[in-house]
Amino acid sequence: MSAPNSSYDPVEVTPLHPEEVDRMRAEALAAITAANDLGELKEVRLAHAGDRSPLALANREIGALPPTARKEAGQRVGTARRDVSDALKRREADLEAERDARVLVEEAVDVTLPWDRTPRGGRHPVTTIADRMADIFVGMGFEVVEGPEIEAEWFNFDALNFLPDHPARAMQDTFYVADDEGGESGRLLRTHTSPVQVRALLDRELPVYVVAPGKTFRTDELDATHTPVFHQLEGLVVDRGITMAHLRGAMDAFVAGMFGAGLATRFRASYFPFTEPSGEVDMQCFVCRGASVGDPDAPCRTCSSEGWIELGGCGLVNPRVLRAAGVDPDVYSGWAFGVGVERTLMFSQGIADMRDMVEGDVRFTRAYGMEI
Ligand code: DAH
């Protein structure tokens, strides 16, 4: 064990000499004055007031002095450090004021300039309503699927039980795609979204619960009630034990989701080659709720005072379609529906002319805002 150091001989502690402390202080103050912006000042603060700055290091040396010399050295270093810290504060306040003044000038807005009259676009209401329609089925656990717009004739017609000479094929005015020589290519612009039914069945495992929104094409002239390019939403369920009652329940849920609770639906018999039995599904008019029927004093423009609005076609999937898609109709059955998106938008929003939806005038689109 060593003995107490009674013969203590104080060492020279250079950094604590008055001239040294003055020099460190002067260097710090000069650097502070030279800092031109807050970034530079931050670096100066680190170099001259940080833990490893010369004055901080000098401060640590005080303990090495003989007790009698500590007080004076402590005061000297303390005063220098306070001076530096005061100078930092003042310089920081000055630089902040300078920055604020500059920002005010640089970011000034000239409110007297004429405004930019280029109108901003909006999501097209056909897109918006198609999303809303599909979303109701997504909420019931359906998947959204898509198919190609240029489609094989087989998917668009043959697999859907349109026989080659069946008049139903001619009922849909079809744009055929020519091959390179101008001959038949076996491809067409799909006339409906129903071919996606067959694609969905071929692509995925059973059971299948899908909706397919998409663009469809027919050789119609554009006028107030026709457009050659339009949209449909197709629905398809194939599972064990599916009946018309499931279809009816899904249609009721769809109408409630789109137009609110309490509106009745009804089926009318119809014909489509790919469903058997086939129907048209109507919903009670959401505007007059039937009150306009037989009341000439209160006509309803939405349902033409019929009390009902036609939604689209539907039915139980024809077993021949299931077979074409490799599904055993003795084990599985299904329902399908197809509704026109433009039609739904027109009667739900009171749009009278189809051309408003296709001409691309932003004043029409913007009126629908950015719902969804
Ligand atoms: N594809 C039919 C059309 O465009 C609409 C349709 C009717 C679709 C009945 C269906 C359905 O899925 O079951 O006219």
GROMACS .gro file of C-alpha atoms and ligand atoms in nm:
model
  386
    1MET     CA    1   0.000   0.000   0.000
    2SER     CA    2   0.132   0.347  -0.078
    3ALA     CA    3   0.156   0.619   0.181
    4PRO     CA    4  -0.049   0.942   0.158
    5ASN     CA    5   0.116   1.195  -0.072
    6SER     CA    6   0.213   1.447   0.192
    7SER     CA    7   0.491   1.609  -0.006
    8TYR     CA    8   0.256   1.718  -0.292
    9ASP     CA    9   0.439   1.911  -0.557
   10PRO     CA   10   0.186   2.089  -0.780
   11VAL     CA   11   0.246   2.038  -1.150
   12GLU     CA   12   0.223   2.316  -1.398
   13VAL     CA   13  -0.123   2.303  -1.562
   14THR     CA   14  -0.070   2.494  -1.885
   15PRO     CA   15  -0.433   2.520  -2.008
   16LEU     CA   16  -0.522   2.712  -1.696
   17HIS     CA   17  -0.277   2.995  -1.745
   18PRO     CA   18  -0.463   3.327  -1.774
   19GLU     CA   19  -0.324   3.392  -2.123
   20GLU     CA   20  -0.430   3.046  -2.236
   21VAL     CA   21  -0.784   3.088  -2.105
   22ASP     CA   22  -0.805   3.433  -2.267
   23ARG     CA   23  -0.686   3.290  -2.595
   24MET     CA   24  -0.947   3.011  -2.590
   25ARG     CA   25  -1.217   3.262  -2.504
   26ALA     CA   26  -1.108   3.499  -2.782
   27GLU     CA   27  -1.096   3.216  -3.037
   28ALA     CA   28  -1.444   3.105  -2.939
   29LEU     CA   29  -1.586   3.457  -2.960
   30ALA     CA   30  -1.425   3.513  -3.301
   31ALA     CA   31  -1.569   3.189  -3.433
   32ILE     CA   32  -1.914   3.282  -3.303
   33THR     CA   33  -1.902   3.618  -3.478
   34ALA     CA   34  -1.786   3.450  -3.798
   35ALA     CA   35  -2.073   3.198  -3.805
   36ASN     CA   36  -2.296   3.303  -4.095
   37ASP     CA   37  -2.597   3.082  -4.039
   38LEU     CA   38  -2.754   2.855  -3.780
   39GLY     CA   39  -2.584   2.549  -3.928
   40GLU     CA   40  -2.239   2.700  -3.892
   41LEU     CA   41  -2.325   2.819  -3.542
   42LYS     CA   42  -2.414   2.466  -3.444
   43GLU     CA   43  -2.064   2.352  -3.539
   44VAL     CA   44  -1.906   2.644  -3.354
   45ARG     CA   45  -2.107   2.553  -3.044
   46LEU     CA   46  -1.978   2.197  -3.060
   47ALA     CA   47  -1.616   2.307  -3.110
   48HIS     CA   48  -1.606   2.584  -2.845
   49ALA     CA   49  -1.873   2.497  -2.589
   50GLY     CA   50  -1.907   2.120  -2.633
   51ASP     CA   51  -1.778   1.853  -2.394
   52ARG     CA   52  -1.450   1.828  -2.583
   53SER     CA   53  -1.394   2.201  -2.639
   54PRO     CA   54  -1.066   2.354  -2.510
   55LEU     CA   55  -1.246   2.540  -2.229
   56ALA     CA   56  -1.433   2.227  -2.116
   57LEU     CA   57  -1.107   2.031  -2.114
   58ALA     CA   58  -0.936   2.313  -1.920
   59ASN     CA   59  -1.216   2.302  -1.666
   60ARG     CA   60  -1.140   1.936  -1.602
   61GLU     CA   61  -0.781   2.021  -1.515
   62ILE     CA   62  -0.878   2.238  -1.219
   63GLY     CA   63  -0.879   1.940  -0.986
   64ALA     CA   64  -0.509   1.888  -1.053
   65LEU     CA   65  -0.417   2.227  -0.902
   66PRO     CA   66  -0.322   2.275  -0.538
   67PRO     CA   67  -0.635   2.365  -0.339
   68THR     CA   68  -0.522   2.725  -0.298
   69ALA     CA   69  -0.500   2.784  -0.674
   70ARG     CA   70  -0.832   2.617  -0.761
   71LYS     CA   71  -1.065   2.903  -0.676
   72GLU     CA   72  -0.900   3.158  -0.899
   73ALA     CA   73  -0.858   2.917  -1.190
   74GLY     CA   74  -1.219   2.807  -1.150
   75GLN     CA   75  -1.343   3.165  -1.167
   76ARG     CA   76  -1.132   3.239  -1.470
   77VAL     CA   77  -1.250   2.939  -1.667
   78GLY     CA   78  -1.607   2.986  -1.547
   79THR     CA   79  -1.617   3.348  -1.662
   80ALA     CA   80  -1.472   3.255  -2.001
   81ARG     CA   81  -1.727   2.976  -2.050
   82ARG     CA   82  -2.016   3.204  -1.950
   83ASP     CA   83  -1.895   3.470  -2.196
   84VAL     CA   84  -1.885   3.209  -2.472
   85SER     CA   85  -2.230   3.077  -2.387
   86ASP     CA   86  -2.376   3.432  -2.373
   87ALA     CA   87  -2.222   3.513  -2.709
   88LEU     CA   88  -2.366   3.194  -2.855
   89LYS     CA   89  -2.715   3.287  -2.735
   90ARG     CA   90  -2.693   3.637  -2.878
   91ARG     CA   91  -2.559   3.517  -3.213
   92GLU     CA   92  -2.829   3.249  -3.230
   93ALA     CA   93  -3.104   3.506  -3.169
   94ASP     CA   94  -2.957   3.731  -3.440
   95LEU     CA   95  -2.928   3.449  -3.693
   96GLU     CA   96  -3.282   3.328  -3.620
   97ALA     CA   97  -3.420   3.675  -3.673
   98GLU     CA   98  -3.228   3.701  -4.001
   99ARG     CA   99  -3.363   3.366  -4.117
  100ASP     CA  100  -3.723   3.455  -4.027
  101ALA     CA  101  -3.697   3.783  -4.216
  102ARG     CA  102  -3.554   3.604  -4.520
  103VAL     CA  103  -3.826   3.335  -4.517
  104LEU     CA  104  -4.094   3.602  -4.508
  105VAL     CA  105  -3.952   3.762  -4.819
  106GLU     CA  106  -3.874   3.441  -5.007
  107GLU     CA  107  -4.207   3.272  -4.936
  108ALA     CA  108  -4.426   3.573  -4.988
  109VAL     CA  109  -4.733   3.507  -5.204
  110ASP     CA  110  -4.843   3.777  -5.442
  111VAL     CA  111  -5.218   3.767  -5.392
  112THR     CA  112  -5.268   4.018  -5.671
  113LEU     CA  113  -5.149   3.773  -5.941
  114PRO     CA  114  -5.425   3.619  -6.159
  115TRP     CA  115  -5.504   3.264  -6.040
  116ASP     CA  116  -5.426   2.950  -6.234
  117ARG     CA  117  -5.745   2.875  -6.423
  118THR     CA  118  -5.640   2.527  -6.539
  119PRO     CA  119  -5.912   2.314  -6.382
  120ARG     CA  120  -5.798   2.019  -6.180
  121GLY     CA  121  -5.945   1.681  -6.275
  122GLY     CA  122  -6.137   1.441  -6.058
  123ARG     CA  123  -6.196   1.067  -6.054
  124HIS     CA  124  -6.453   0.981  -6.317
  125PRO     CA  125  -6.789   0.898  -6.159
  126VAL     CA  126  -6.807   0.577  -6.364
  127THR     CA  127  -6.489   0.459  -6.192
  128THR     CA  128  -6.614   0.574  -5.854
  129ILE     CA  129  -6.951   0.403  -5.877
  130ALA     CA  130  -6.800   0.083  -6.022
  131ASP     CA  131  -6.570   0.070  -5.718
  132ARG     CA  132  -6.864   0.125  -5.484
  133MET     CA  133  -7.067  -0.147  -5.653
  134ALA     CA  134  -6.780  -0.396  -5.633
  135ASP     CA  135  -6.705  -0.296  -5.272
  136ILE     CA  136  -7.047  -0.411  -5.158
  137PHE     CA  137  -6.958  -0.761  -5.276
  138VAL     CA  138  -6.606  -0.736  -5.132
  139GLY     CA  139  -6.784  -0.671  -4.802
  140MET     CA  140  -6.964  -1.005  -4.849
  141GLY     CA  141  -6.632  -1.186  -4.905
  142PHE     CA  142  -6.614  -1.171  -5.285
  143GLU     CA  143  -6.290  -1.126  -5.477
  144VAL     CA  144  -6.253  -0.867  -5.755
  145VAL     CA  145  -6.122  -1.022  -6.079
  146GLU     CA  146  -6.052  -0.889  -6.426
  147GLY     CA  147  -6.039  -1.026  -6.776
  148PRO     CA  148  -5.903  -0.896  -7.109
  149GLU     CA  149  -6.093  -0.640  -7.316
  150ILE     CA  150  -5.977  -0.807  -7.637
  151GLU     CA  151  -6.126  -1.149  -7.581
  152ALA     CA  152  -6.133  -1.485  -7.756
  153GLU     CA  153  -6.463  -1.550  -7.929
  154TRP     CA  154  -6.474  -1.880  -7.742
  155PHE     CA  155  -6.485  -1.709  -7.400
  156ASN     CA  156  -6.724  -1.435  -7.509
  157PHE     CA  157  -6.972  -1.666  -7.684
  158ASP     CA  158  -6.901  -2.041  -7.718
  159ALA     CA  159  -6.820  -2.118  -7.355
  160LEU     CA  160  -7.127  -1.916  -7.254
  161ASN     CA  161  -7.352  -2.143  -7.458
  162PHE     CA  162  -7.410  -1.908  -7.748
  163LEU     CA  163  -7.435  -2.172  -8.027
  164PRO     CA  164  -7.276  -2.072  -8.361
  165ASP     CA  165  -7.604  -1.992  -8.531
  166HIS     CA  166  -7.795  -1.884  -8.227
  167PRO     CA  167  -7.963  -1.546  -8.277
  168ALA     CA  168  -7.831  -1.433  -7.938
  169ARG     CA  169  -7.488  -1.406  -8.098
  170ALA     CA  170  -7.625  -1.155  -8.346
  171MET     CA  171  -7.815  -0.975  -8.066
  172GLN     CA  172  -7.487  -0.840  -7.935
  173ASP     CA  173  -7.345  -0.611  -8.199
  174THR     CA  174  -6.987  -0.717  -8.194
  175PHE     CA  175  -6.662  -0.548  -8.291
  176TYR     CA  176  -6.453  -0.832  -8.436
  177VAL     CA  177  -6.075  -0.805  -8.443
  178ALA     CA  178  -5.926  -0.885  -8.784
  179ASP     CA  179  -5.606  -1.087  -8.824
  180ASP     CA  180  -5.305  -0.942  -9.009
  181GLU     CA  181  -5.456  -1.022  -9.349
  182GLY     CA  182  -5.790  -0.871  -9.260
  183GLY     CA  183  -5.948  -1.214  -9.207
  184GLU     CA  184  -6.112  -1.365  -8.899
  185SER     CA  185  -5.882  -1.379  -8.596
  186GLY     CA  186  -6.115  -1.550  -8.350
  187ARG     CA  187  -6.084  -1.243  -8.129
  188LEU     CA  188  -6.325  -0.959  -8.056
  189LEU     CA  189  -6.379  -0.668  -7.820
  190ARG     CA  190  -6.577  -0.835  -7.543
  191THR     CA  191  -6.946  -0.749  -7.566
  192HIS     CA  192  -7.003  -0.815  -7.196
  193THR     CA  193  -6.810  -0.906  -6.880
  194SER     CA  194  -6.962  -1.257  -6.874
  195PRO     CA  195  -6.651  -1.420  -7.031
  196VAL     CA  196  -6.472  -1.338  -6.703
  197GLN     CA  197  -6.706  -1.597  -6.541
  198VAL     CA  198  -6.544  -1.874  -6.744
  199ARG     CA  199  -6.193  -1.739  -6.690
  200ALA     CA  200  -6.252  -1.721  -6.314
  201LEU     CA  201  -6.375  -2.081  -6.305
  202LEU     CA  202  -6.075  -2.205  -6.505
  203ASP     CA  203  -5.826  -2.000  -6.301
  204ARG     CA  204  -5.924  -2.080  -5.946
  205GLU     CA  205  -6.025  -2.354  -5.708
  206LEU     CA  206  -6.390  -2.397  -5.619
  207PRO     CA  207  -6.589  -2.249  -5.459
  208VAL     CA  208  -6.576  -1.923  -5.655
  209TYR     CA  209  -6.719  -1.593  -5.530
  210VAL     CA  210  -6.610  -1.313  -5.764
  211VAL     CA  211  -6.716  -0.982  -5.912
  212ALA     CA  212  -6.565  -0.855  -6.237
  213PRO     CA  213  -6.598  -0.486  -6.323
  214GLY     CA  214  -6.479  -0.380  -6.666
  215LYS     CA  215  -6.511  -0.216  -7.002
  216THR     CA  216  -6.734  -0.364  -7.271
  217PHE     CA  217  -6.796  -0.278  -7.638
  218ARG     CA  218  -7.081  -0.289  -7.887
  219THR     CA  219  -7.121  -0.139  -8.232
  220ASP     CA  220  -7.365   0.131  -8.121
  221GLU     CA  221  -7.357   0.495  -8.229
  222LEU     CA  222  -7.298   0.740  -7.948
  223ASP     CA  223  -7.621   0.917  -7.861
  224ALA     CA  224  -7.818   1.013  -7.551
  225THR     CA  225  -7.894   0.650  -7.462
  226HIS     CA  226  -7.615   0.447  -7.630
  227THR     CA  227  -7.240   0.441  -7.617
  228PRO     CA  228  -7.013   0.195  -7.798
  229VAL     CA  229  -6.786   0.169  -7.494
  230PHE     CA  230  -6.948   0.111  -7.157
  231HIS     CA  231  -6.894  -0.080  -6.835
  232GLN     CA  232  -7.053  -0.371  -6.659
  233LEU     CA  233  -7.018  -0.538  -6.323
  234GLU     CA  234  -7.041  -0.914  -6.342
  235GLY     CA  235  -7.100  -1.135  -6.040
  236LEU     CA  236  -7.048  -1.509  -6.013
  237VAL     CA  237  -7.089  -1.763  -5.737
  238VAL     CA  238  -7.022  -2.134  -5.787
  239ASP     CA  239  -7.045  -2.357  -5.482
  240ARG     CA  240  -7.230  -2.664  -5.360
  241GLY     CA  241  -7.605  -2.625  -5.313
  242ILE     CA  242  -7.640  -2.274  -5.458
  243THR     CA  243  -7.999  -2.177  -5.540
  244MET     CA  244  -8.202  -1.882  -5.668
  245ALA     CA  245  -8.258  -1.782  -5.303
  246HIS     CA  246  -7.886  -1.704  -5.267
  247LEU     CA  247  -7.903  -1.487  -5.578
  248ARG     CA  248  -8.204  -1.302  -5.441
  249GLY     CA  249  -8.031  -1.245  -5.107
  250ALA     CA  250  -7.720  -1.109  -5.280
  251MET     CA  251  -7.930  -0.872  -5.494
  252ASP     CA  252  -8.114  -0.749  -5.184
  253ALA     CA  253  -7.781  -0.683  -5.011
  254PHE     CA  254  -7.651  -0.504  -5.320
  255VAL     CA  255  -7.956  -0.275  -5.339
  256ALA     CA  256  -7.940  -0.202  -4.965
  257GLY     CA  257  -7.566  -0.125  -4.995
  258MET     CA  258  -7.611   0.110  -5.289
  259PHE     CA  259  -7.944   0.279  -5.214
  260GLY     CA  260  -8.020   0.216  -4.847
  261ALA     CA  261  -8.233  -0.028  -4.655
  262GLY     CA  262  -8.600  -0.109  -4.710
  263LEU     CA  263  -8.620  -0.126  -5.092
  264ALA     CA  264  -8.782  -0.435  -5.240
  265THR     CA  265  -8.641  -0.632  -5.533
  266ARG     CA  266  -8.822  -0.848  -5.785
  267PHE     CA  267  -8.727  -1.095  -6.056
  268ARG     CA  268  -8.886  -1.109  -6.400
  269ALA     CA  269  -8.837  -1.409  -6.629
  270SER     CA  270  -8.595  -1.350  -6.915
  271TYR     CA  271  -8.351  -1.535  -7.138
  272PHE     CA  272  -7.973  -1.554  -7.153
  273PRO     CA  273  -7.793  -1.854  -7.302
  274PHE     CA  274  -7.555  -1.878  -7.004
  275THR     CA  275  -7.818  -1.888  -6.728
  276GLU     CA  276  -8.110  -2.120  -6.670
  277PRO     CA  277  -8.348  -2.002  -6.541
  278SER     CA  278  -8.272  -1.640  -6.637
  279GLY     CA  279  -8.420  -1.324  -6.501
  280GLU     CA  280  -8.410  -0.949  -6.493
  281VAL     CA  281  -8.374  -0.805  -6.147
  282ASP     CA  282  -8.558  -0.483  -6.059
  283MET     CA  283  -8.541  -0.268  -5.750
  284GLN     CA  284  -8.813  -0.053  -5.605
  285CYS     CA  285  -8.761   0.311  -5.708
  286PHE     CA  286  -8.549   0.476  -5.438
  287VAL     CA  287  -8.699   0.818  -5.519
  288CYS     CA  288  -9.078   0.767  -5.517
  289ARG     CA  289  -9.081   0.418  -5.359
  290GLY     CA  290  -9.373   0.332  -5.581
  291ALA     CA  291  -9.585   0.633  -5.483
  292SER     CA  292  -9.585   0.772  -5.839
  293VAL     CA  293  -9.756   0.465  -5.984
  294GLY     CA  294 -10.102   0.565  -6.102
  295ASP     CA  295 -10.068   0.914  -5.956
  296PRO     CA  296 -10.050   1.163  -6.246
  297ASP     CA  297 -10.007   1.447  -5.997
  298ALA     CA  298  -9.676   1.311  -5.867
  299PRO     CA  299  -9.481   1.174  -6.164
  300CYS     CA  300  -9.135   1.027  -6.099
  301ARG     CA  301  -8.859   1.089  -6.350
  302THR     CA  302  -8.626   0.831  -6.200
  303CYS     CA  303  -8.856   0.530  -6.264
  304SER     CA  304  -9.083   0.692  -6.526
  305SER     CA  305  -9.362   0.644  -6.271
  306GLU     CA  306  -9.329   0.267  -6.296
  307GLY     CA  307  -9.224   0.224  -5.935
  308TRP     CA  308  -8.946  -0.016  -6.035
  309ILE     CA  309  -8.599   0.033  -6.182
  310GLU     CA  310  -8.431  -0.239  -6.386
  311LEU     CA  311  -8.087  -0.332  -6.248
  312GLY     CA  312  -7.966  -0.600  -6.488
  313GLY     CA  313  -7.973  -0.962  -6.593
  314CYS     CA  314  -7.917  -1.263  -6.370
  315GLY     CA  315  -7.989  -1.629  -6.325
  316LEU     CA  316  -7.854  -1.968  -6.225
  317VAL     CA  317  -7.541  -2.061  -6.417
  318ASN     CA  318  -7.633  -2.289  -6.706
  319PRO     CA  319  -7.484  -2.639  -6.649
  320ARG     CA  320  -7.337  -2.619  -6.999
  321VAL     CA  321  -7.125  -2.319  -6.888
  322LEU     CA  322  -7.006  -2.510  -6.582
  323ARG     CA  323  -6.912  -2.805  -6.803
  324ALA     CA  324  -6.725  -2.578  -7.049
  325ALA     CA  325  -6.521  -2.452  -6.752
  326GLY     CA  326  -6.452  -2.806  -6.626
  327VAL     CA  327  -6.693  -2.792  -6.331
  328ASP     CA  328  -6.922  -3.088  -6.257
  329PRO     CA  329  -7.283  -2.955  -6.258
  330ASP     CA  330  -7.399  -3.259  -6.059
  331VAL     CA  331  -7.189  -3.141  -5.766
  332TYR     CA  332  -7.181  -2.764  -5.810
  333SER     CA  333  -7.431  -2.498  -5.901
  334GLY     CA  334  -7.410  -2.122  -5.917
  335TRP     CA  335  -7.567  -1.786  -5.983
  336ALA     CA  336  -7.454  -1.493  -6.194
  337PHE     CA  337  -7.559  -1.139  -6.265
  338GLY     CA  338  -7.453  -0.852  -6.490
  339VAL     CA  339  -7.537  -0.487  -6.436
  340GLY     CA  340  -7.455  -0.184  -6.646
  341VAL     CA  341  -7.237   0.068  -6.463
  342GLU     CA  342  -7.335   0.372  -6.674
  343ARG     CA  343  -7.702   0.281  -6.639
  344THR     CA  344  -7.665   0.258  -6.261
  345LEU     CA  345  -7.485   0.592  -6.253
  346MET     CA  346  -7.750   0.753  -6.473
  347PHE     CA  347  -8.053   0.655  -6.273
  348SER     CA  348  -7.881   0.701  -5.936
  349GLN     CA  349  -7.755   1.053  -6.021
  350GLY     CA  350  -8.030   1.168  -6.256
  351ILE     CA  351  -7.799   1.193  -6.559
  352ALA     CA  352  -8.011   1.225  -6.872
  353ASP     CA  353  -7.753   1.201  -7.150
  354MET     CA  354  -7.494   0.924  -7.190
  355ARG     CA  355  -7.263   1.159  -7.378
  356ASP     CA  356  -7.193   1.350  -7.057
  357MET     CA  357  -7.016   1.042  -6.927
  358VAL     CA  358  -6.792   0.982  -7.226
  359GLU     CA  359  -6.702   1.321  -7.366
  360GLY     CA  360  -6.442   1.384  -7.098
  361ASP     CA  361  -6.551   1.735  -7.003
  362VAL     CA  362  -6.384   1.799  -6.671
  363ARG     CA  363  -6.673   2.019  -6.556
  364PHE     CA  364  -6.888   1.705  -6.549
  365THR     CA  365  -6.631   1.493  -6.370
  366ARG     CA  366  -6.548   1.753  -6.107
  367ALA     CA  367  -6.909   1.785  -6.001
  368TYR     CA  368  -6.876   1.437  -5.849
  369GLY     CA  369  -6.576   1.531  -5.636
  370MET     CA  370  -6.338   1.274  -5.503
  371GLU     CA  371  -6.565   1.025  -5.330
  372ILE     CA  372  -6.381   0.710  -5.209
  373DAH     N1  373  -7.402  -1.046  -7.015
  373DAH     C1  374  -7.538  -0.994  -7.019
  373DAH     C2  375  -7.545  -0.875  -7.112
  373DAH     O1  376  -7.447  -0.810  -7.133
  373DAH     C3  377  -7.584  -0.953  -6.882
  373DAH     C4  378  -7.600  -1.069  -6.790
  373DAH     C5  379  -7.721  -1.132  -6.784
  373DAH     C6  380  -7.495  -1.119  -6.715
  373DAH     C7  381  -7.741  -1.241  -6.700
  373DAH     C8  382  -7.512  -1.227  -6.630
  373DAH     C9  383  -7.636  -1.288  -6.624
  373DAH     O2  384  -7.413  -1.276  -6.554
  373DAH     O3  385  -7.653  -1.392  -6.542
  373DAH     O4  386  -7.648  -0.845  -7.161
   0.00000   0.00000   0.00000
